[in-house]
Amino acid sequence: MTQAPSVTQAPAGRQAPTVRQVQVTFDCAAPERLARFWCEVLGYEVPPPPEGFASWDAYNLAQPADERDSSFACQDPSGVGPRLYFQRVPEGKAVKNRVHLDVRIATGLVGEERLAALEAECARLLPLGAVRDRLLYDGYDACINMRDIEGNEFCLD
């Protein structure tokens, strides 16, 4: 009986690549607006503009008219979390996300203490434009399903 190869195995004679970084990409209508929302949610920052440009506005104005405001990014200032990239697409969001972010703010907490931490974070995000969908709570574990300013689902966990 042969054993199925593990995820890290490559075909015979080739070494499997090692992924060093992951970027999460959002298709959206307003890249900079959505990026700045996620900066507030995650404590991320906007990276410096490309070399030769004093600001992102200056960079944006140097682009062809049809490419202006077409993308934006934010990053974890500690370099630990994934970079988030936002790209403008012509179509709107039509269905539930197949992948979503879990914003892990209550790791290690249970019961009422966990619920209180989640509720406090939810209250912080609502004025930023986040929308609360529903609370899942069984007396021990909890999460709050939410949506960002463009309707993308995420969880407070």
PDB file of C-alpha atoms in Angstrom:
ATOM      1  CA  MET A   1       0.000   0.000   0.000  1.00  0.00           C
ATOM      2  CA  THR A   2       1.418   3.407  -0.967  1.00  0.00           C
ATOM      3  CA  GLN A   3       1.130   6.369   1.308  1.00  0.00           C
ATOM      4  CA  ALA A   4      -0.231   9.657  -0.016  1.00  0.00           C
ATOM      5  CA  PRO A   5       2.482  12.343  -0.202  1.00  0.00           C
ATOM      6  CA  SER A   6       2.427  15.007   2.472  1.00  0.00           C
ATOM      7  CA  VAL A   7       1.669  18.590   1.563  1.00  0.00           C
ATOM      8  CA  THR A   8       5.364  19.502   1.761  1.00  0.00           C
ATOM      9  CA  GLN A   9       6.588  16.719  -0.520  1.00  0.00           C
ATOM     10  CA  ALA A  10       7.443  17.579  -4.107  1.00  0.00           C
ATOM     11  CA  PRO A  11       7.545  15.249  -7.113  1.00  0.00           C
ATOM     12  CA  ALA A  12      10.541  12.922  -7.190  1.00  0.00           C
ATOM     13  CA  GLY A  13      13.802  14.766  -7.718  1.00  0.00           C
ATOM     14  CA  ARG A  14      12.455  18.224  -6.852  1.00  0.00           C
ATOM     15  CA  GLN A  15      12.521  20.011  -3.532  1.00  0.00           C
ATOM     16  CA  ALA A  16       9.229  21.515  -2.320  1.00  0.00           C
ATOM     17  CA  PRO A  17       9.294  25.308  -2.087  1.00  0.00           C
ATOM     18  CA  THR A  18       9.060  26.815   1.372  1.00  0.00           C
ATOM     19  CA  VAL A  19       6.492  29.570   1.670  1.00  0.00           C
ATOM     20  CA  ARG A  20       7.936  32.438   3.694  1.00  0.00           C
ATOM     21  CA  GLN A  21       5.067  34.915   3.519  1.00  0.00           C
ATOM     22  CA  VAL A  22       1.372  35.002   2.754  1.00  0.00           C
ATOM     23  CA  GLN A  23      -0.534  38.009   1.449  1.00  0.00           C
ATOM     24  CA  VAL A  24      -4.318  38.184   1.781  1.00  0.00           C
ATOM     25  CA  THR A  25      -5.956  39.888  -1.215  1.00  0.00           C
ATOM     26  CA  PHE A  26      -9.388  41.513  -1.179  1.00  0.00           C
ATOM     27  CA  ASP A  27     -11.335  42.261  -4.340  1.00  0.00           C
ATOM     28  CA  CYS A  28     -13.212  45.479  -3.619  1.00  0.00           C
ATOM     29  CA  ALA A  29     -14.719  48.721  -4.900  1.00  0.00           C
ATOM     30  CA  ALA A  30     -12.652  51.250  -2.903  1.00  0.00           C
ATOM     31  CA  PRO A  31      -9.173  49.851  -2.122  1.00  0.00           C
ATOM     32  CA  GLU A  32      -7.786  52.691  -0.014  1.00  0.00           C
ATOM     33  CA  ARG A  33     -10.967  53.092   2.035  1.00  0.00           C
ATOM     34  CA  LEU A  34     -11.124  49.362   2.777  1.00  0.00           C
ATOM     35  CA  ALA A  35      -7.383  49.191   3.546  1.00  0.00           C
ATOM     36  CA  ARG A  36      -7.676  52.030   6.042  1.00  0.00           C
ATOM     37  CA  PHE A  37     -10.644  50.285   7.702  1.00  0.00           C
ATOM     38  CA  TRP A  38      -8.542  47.131   8.165  1.00  0.00           C
ATOM     39  CA  CYS A  39      -5.609  49.220   9.469  1.00  0.00           C
ATOM     40  CA  GLU A  40      -7.908  50.378  12.263  1.00  0.00           C
ATOM     41  CA  VAL A  41      -9.256  46.878  12.934  1.00  0.00           C
ATOM     42  CA  LEU A  42      -5.861  45.154  13.083  1.00  0.00           C
ATOM     43  CA  GLY A  43      -3.500  47.932  14.155  1.00  0.00           C
ATOM     44  CA  TYR A  44      -1.821  47.720  10.741  1.00  0.00           C
ATOM     45  CA  GLU A  45      -0.142  50.587   8.916  1.00  0.00           C
ATOM     46  CA  VAL A  46       0.082  51.832   5.364  1.00  0.00           C
ATOM     47  CA  PRO A  47       3.564  51.110   3.967  1.00  0.00           C
ATOM     48  CA  PRO A  48       5.698  54.010   2.723  1.00  0.00           C
ATOM     49  CA  PRO A  49       5.066  55.116  -0.878  1.00  0.00           C
ATOM     50  CA  PRO A  50       7.321  53.776  -3.633  1.00  0.00           C
ATOM     51  CA  GLU A  51      10.786  55.316  -3.920  1.00  0.00           C
ATOM     52  CA  GLY A  52      10.715  58.670  -5.661  1.00  0.00           C
ATOM     53  CA  PHE A  53       7.275  59.658  -4.352  1.00  0.00           C
ATOM     54  CA  ALA A  54       6.665  61.858  -1.304  1.00  0.00           C
ATOM     55  CA  SER A  55       3.189  60.409  -0.715  1.00  0.00           C
ATOM     56  CA  TRP A  56       0.724  57.830  -1.965  1.00  0.00           C
ATOM     57  CA  ASP A  57      -1.323  60.700  -3.440  1.00  0.00           C
ATOM     58  CA  ALA A  58       1.696  61.758  -5.518  1.00  0.00           C
ATOM     59  CA  TYR A  59       2.220  58.167  -6.648  1.00  0.00           C
ATOM     60  CA  ASN A  60      -1.461  57.814  -7.506  1.00  0.00           C
ATOM     61  CA  LEU A  61      -1.475  61.008  -9.598  1.00  0.00           C
ATOM     62  CA  ALA A  62       1.537  59.732 -11.584  1.00  0.00           C
ATOM     63  CA  GLN A  63      -0.422  56.670 -12.728  1.00  0.00           C
ATOM     64  CA  PRO A  64      -2.483  56.519 -15.939  1.00  0.00           C
ATOM     65  CA  ALA A  65      -6.042  57.728 -15.258  1.00  0.00           C
ATOM     66  CA  ASP A  66      -7.576  54.243 -15.567  1.00  0.00           C
ATOM     67  CA  GLU A  67      -5.127  52.824 -12.983  1.00  0.00           C
ATOM     68  CA  ARG A  68      -5.565  55.496 -10.311  1.00  0.00           C
ATOM     69  CA  ASP A  69      -7.072  54.287  -7.043  1.00  0.00           C
ATOM     70  CA  SER A  70      -6.922  50.691  -8.339  1.00  0.00           C
ATOM     71  CA  SER A  71      -5.051  49.169  -5.391  1.00  0.00           C
ATOM     72  CA  PHE A  72      -3.801  49.794  -1.878  1.00  0.00           C
ATOM     73  CA  ALA A  73      -2.123  47.772   0.867  1.00  0.00           C
ATOM     74  CA  CYS A  74      -1.526  47.669   4.583  1.00  0.00           C
ATOM     75  CA  GLN A  75       0.902  45.721   6.704  1.00  0.00           C
ATOM     76  CA  ASP A  76       1.568  44.546  10.221  1.00  0.00           C
ATOM     77  CA  PRO A  77       4.087  46.993  11.743  1.00  0.00           C
ATOM     78  CA  SER A  78       5.758  44.082  13.558  1.00  0.00           C
ATOM     79  CA  GLY A  79       6.142  42.142  10.301  1.00  0.00           C
ATOM     80  CA  VAL A  80       4.497  39.053  11.799  1.00  0.00           C
ATOM     81  CA  GLY A  81       1.017  39.182  10.259  1.00  0.00           C
ATOM     82  CA  PRO A  82       0.285  38.872   6.547  1.00  0.00           C
ATOM     83  CA  ARG A  83       0.248  41.887   4.262  1.00  0.00           C
ATOM     84  CA  LEU A  84      -3.260  42.814   3.125  1.00  0.00           C
ATOM     85  CA  TYR A  85      -3.685  43.878  -0.511  1.00  0.00           C
ATOM     86  CA  PHE A  86      -6.838  45.495  -1.868  1.00  0.00           C
ATOM     87  CA  GLN A  87      -7.562  45.576  -5.579  1.00  0.00           C
ATOM     88  CA  ARG A  88     -10.420  47.312  -7.339  1.00  0.00           C
ATOM     89  CA  VAL A  89     -12.701  45.072  -9.365  1.00  0.00           C
ATOM     90  CA  PRO A  90     -15.681  46.167 -11.472  1.00  0.00           C
ATOM     91  CA  GLU A  91     -18.238  43.781  -9.999  1.00  0.00           C
ATOM     92  CA  GLY A  92     -19.746  44.090  -6.540  1.00  0.00           C
ATOM     93  CA  LYS A  93     -19.773  41.417  -3.865  1.00  0.00           C
ATOM     94  CA  ALA A  94     -22.498  38.925  -4.751  1.00  0.00           C
ATOM     95  CA  VAL A  95     -22.176  35.908  -2.443  1.00  0.00           C
ATOM     96  CA  LYS A  96     -20.852  34.846   0.952  1.00  0.00           C
ATOM     97  CA  ASN A  97     -17.060  34.786   1.290  1.00  0.00           C
ATOM     98  CA  ARG A  98     -15.453  31.379   0.819  1.00  0.00           C
ATOM     99  CA  VAL A  99     -12.553  32.557   3.020  1.00  0.00           C
ATOM    100  CA  HIS A 100     -12.736  35.064   5.850  1.00  0.00           C
ATOM    101  CA  LEU A 101     -10.506  36.568   8.522  1.00  0.00           C
ATOM    102  CA  ASP A 102     -10.845  35.652  12.186  1.00  0.00           C
ATOM    103  CA  VAL A 103      -9.773  38.619  14.290  1.00  0.00           C
ATOM    104  CA  ARG A 104      -8.482  36.781  17.354  1.00  0.00           C
ATOM    105  CA  ILE A 105      -8.897  39.189  20.226  1.00  0.00           C
ATOM    106  CA  ALA A 106     -10.126  36.799  22.924  1.00  0.00           C
ATOM    107  CA  THR A 107      -7.626  33.941  22.614  1.00  0.00           C
ATOM    108  CA  GLY A 108      -7.451  31.975  25.863  1.00  0.00           C
ATOM    109  CA  LEU A 109     -10.565  33.554  27.348  1.00  0.00           C
ATOM    110  CA  VAL A 110     -13.757  31.583  28.055  1.00  0.00           C
ATOM    111  CA  GLY A 111     -17.288  32.211  29.215  1.00  0.00           C
ATOM    112  CA  GLU A 112     -18.361  35.680  30.303  1.00  0.00           C
ATOM    113  CA  GLU A 113     -14.794  37.011  30.162  1.00  0.00           C
ATOM    114  CA  ARG A 114     -14.500  35.965  26.497  1.00  0.00           C
ATOM    115  CA  LEU A 115     -17.923  37.365  25.684  1.00  0.00           C
ATOM    116  CA  ALA A 116     -17.064  40.714  27.309  1.00  0.00           C
ATOM    117  CA  ALA A 117     -13.813  41.016  25.285  1.00  0.00           C
ATOM    118  CA  LEU A 118     -15.638  40.238  22.038  1.00  0.00           C
ATOM    119  CA  GLU A 119     -18.447  42.686  22.803  1.00  0.00           C
ATOM    120  CA  ALA A 120     -15.941  45.450  23.631  1.00  0.00           C
ATOM    121  CA  GLU A 121     -14.117  44.910  20.316  1.00  0.00           C
ATOM    122  CA  CYS A 122     -17.417  44.831  18.433  1.00  0.00           C
ATOM    123  CA  ALA A 123     -18.390  48.148  20.033  1.00  0.00           C
ATOM    124  CA  ARG A 124     -15.044  49.631  18.906  1.00  0.00           C
ATOM    125  CA  LEU A 125     -15.523  48.484  15.293  1.00  0.00           C
ATOM    126  CA  LEU A 126     -19.144  49.564  14.774  1.00  0.00           C
ATOM    127  CA  PRO A 127     -18.329  53.311  14.547  1.00  0.00           C
ATOM    128  CA  LEU A 128     -15.691  52.452  11.903  1.00  0.00           C
ATOM    129  CA  GLY A 129     -18.464  51.075   9.687  1.00  0.00           C
ATOM    130  CA  ALA A 130     -18.369  47.385  10.611  1.00  0.00           C
ATOM    131  CA  VAL A 131     -21.719  45.611  10.812  1.00  0.00           C
ATOM    132  CA  ARG A 132     -22.591  43.033  13.443  1.00  0.00           C
ATOM    133  CA  ASP A 133     -24.379  39.984  12.024  1.00  0.00           C
ATOM    134  CA  ARG A 134     -24.769  37.597  14.945  1.00  0.00           C
ATOM    135  CA  LEU A 135     -23.347  36.317  18.183  1.00  0.00           C
ATOM    136  CA  LEU A 136     -22.557  32.638  18.591  1.00  0.00           C
ATOM    137  CA  TYR A 137     -22.292  31.809  22.303  1.00  0.00           C
ATOM    138  CA  ASP A 138     -22.797  28.564  24.190  1.00  0.00           C
ATOM    139  CA  GLY A 139     -21.900  29.777  27.675  1.00  0.00           C
ATOM    140  CA  TYR A 140     -18.249  28.770  27.228  1.00  0.00           C
ATOM    141  CA  ASP A 141     -17.079  29.620  23.703  1.00  0.00           C
ATOM    142  CA  ALA A 142     -18.147  32.626  21.641  1.00  0.00           C
ATOM    143  CA  CYS A 143     -17.558  34.492  18.408  1.00  0.00           C
ATOM    144  CA  ILE A 144     -19.267  37.411  16.712  1.00  0.00           C
ATOM    145  CA  ASN A 145     -19.881  37.264  12.970  1.00  0.00           C
ATOM    146  CA  MET A 146     -19.416  40.681  11.358  1.00  0.00           C
ATOM    147  CA  ARG A 147     -19.016  42.407   7.992  1.00  0.00           C
ATOM    148  CA  ASP A 148     -16.543  45.086   6.939  1.00  0.00           C
ATOM    149  CA  ILE A 149     -17.469  48.310   5.142  1.00  0.00           C
ATOM    150  CA  GLU A 150     -17.846  46.490   1.808  1.00  0.00           C
ATOM    151  CA  GLY A 151     -19.800  43.542   3.199  1.00  0.00           C
ATOM    152  CA  ASN A 152     -16.939  41.034   3.536  1.00  0.00           C
ATOM    153  CA  GLU A 153     -17.582  38.639   6.391  1.00  0.00           C
ATOM    154  CA  PHE A 154     -15.145  38.312   9.288  1.00  0.00           C
ATOM    155  CA  CYS A 155     -15.335  36.946  12.809  1.00  0.00           C
ATOM    156  CA  LEU A 156     -14.305  38.336  16.139  1.00  0.00           C
ATOM    157  CA  ASP A 157     -12.856  35.270  17.804  1.00  0.00           C
TER     158      ASP A 157
END
